Structure formats: C-alpha cells, structure tokens
Amino acid sequence: MTTIYYNPRCSKSRQGLALLEESGKEFEIIKYLDGNITIKELEAIISKLDIKPIDLVRKNEAIWKSDYKGKTLSDKKIIEAMVANPKLIERPIVINGNKAVVGRPPQTILNII
C-alpha cells in the first residue's frame, strides 16, 4: 500500500496527490499536520528515505528560525521538534513498501509507484 503524507495547503502535496490519483493505484492519505505522527513513525520514515533528520526539516519555517536555527541539536531532538511542530516536516512524503521519497519535485514520486 502506498501512503502519502499530505498537506492540502501545499501545492507540491496537491501535485503529488494528483500523480497518485492518476496512477490508478490504491493509496492512503495521512494529513500529518493534524498532529498524528509519532516519533517512532517519523524515525521509520527517515530510515526509508535514507536521509538525516535535518534533511527533512523545512528550515524556512518561522518556528525553525525562532526556536532551533543555529543550535546544536541531536538527531533525536530534531525528530522531537518535527513531531511537536509537524509544519517543520518537508512534504509531501510518499512511501511504497520499503521505498520513500520527498515529492520535491512531485515527479520523483513516479520513481516508487
């Protein structure tokens, strides 16, 4: 089952969702801004993406700039910051089995579906 971590207010998320709809394959939508992402879930996503937690952070968000920028943070603290402030998570994220991509640009989603 394919899953998209989705923010309806984000144009890249909407474009990614459109690609999944066009694929005709079944998928699940998770609106992660609703605060339902856990530390364990985010750790699993980061592992599938094969990136460092800092690489999933939206560094231009005001909350990042005011509360975290310039500080030395462990991977654990960065993940905790993203779970506490889901707006910091880059989007959309699409997972298909053990593969995952950040859909920026949205066409990268086509590599795993």
Short mmCIF file of C-alpha atoms in Angstrom, two decimals, residues 37-89:
data_model
loop_
_atom_site.label_atom_id
_atom_site.label_comp_id
_atom_site.label_asym_id
_atom_site.label_seq_id
_atom_site.Cartn_x
_atom_site.Cartn_y
_atom_site.Cartn_z
CA ILE A 37 2.63 11.48 13.58
CA THR A 38 4.69 9.76 16.27
CA ILE A 39 8.41 9.75 16.93
CA LYS A 40 8.58 6.07 16.01
CA GLU A 41 6.69 6.67 12.75
CA LEU A 42 8.89 9.62 11.81
CA GLU A 43 12.03 7.61 12.57
CA ALA A 44 10.77 4.86 10.25
CA ILE A 45 10.04 7.41 7.50
CA ILE A 46 13.51 8.94 7.82
CA SER A 47 15.05 5.48 7.66
CA LYS A 48 13.14 4.66 4.46
CA LEU A 49 14.15 7.99 2.95
CA ASP A 50 17.77 7.16 3.87
CA ILE A 51 18.47 10.72 5.00
CA LYS A 52 19.46 12.51 8.18
CA PRO A 53 16.60 14.03 10.19
CA ILE A 54 17.89 17.54 9.49
CA ASP A 55 17.38 16.89 5.76
CA LEU A 56 13.63 16.55 6.34
CA VAL A 57 13.30 19.89 8.12
CA ARG A 58 11.69 22.88 6.43
CA LYS A 59 14.32 25.38 7.52
CA ASN A 60 12.45 28.47 6.28
CA GLU A 61 9.56 27.95 8.68
CA ALA A 62 9.29 30.69 11.30
CA ILE A 63 9.26 28.18 14.17
CA TRP A 64 12.57 26.71 12.98
CA LYS A 65 14.18 30.12 12.67
CA SER A 66 12.96 31.31 16.08
CA ASP A 67 13.42 28.16 18.17
CA TYR A 68 16.02 25.89 16.56
CA LYS A 69 18.22 27.60 13.96
CA GLY A 70 21.85 27.90 14.98
CA LYS A 71 21.53 25.41 17.84
CA THR A 72 23.41 22.12 18.02
CA LEU A 73 20.67 19.50 18.01
CA SER A 74 20.94 15.73 18.10
CA ASP A 75 19.00 13.68 15.56
CA LYS A 76 16.62 12.76 18.39
CA LYS A 77 15.98 16.43 19.24
CA ILE A 78 15.38 17.26 15.57
CA ILE A 79 12.82 14.45 15.30
CA GLU A 80 11.17 15.59 18.53
CA ALA A 81 10.98 19.13 17.11
CA MET A 82 9.28 17.85 13.93
CA VAL A 83 6.78 15.76 15.90
CA ALA A 84 5.99 18.73 18.18
CA ASN A 85 5.78 21.07 15.15
CA PRO A 86 4.67 18.99 12.13
CA LYS A 87 4.81 22.12 9.97
CA LEU A 88 8.60 21.59 10.02
CA ILE A 89 8.33 18.32 8.07
#
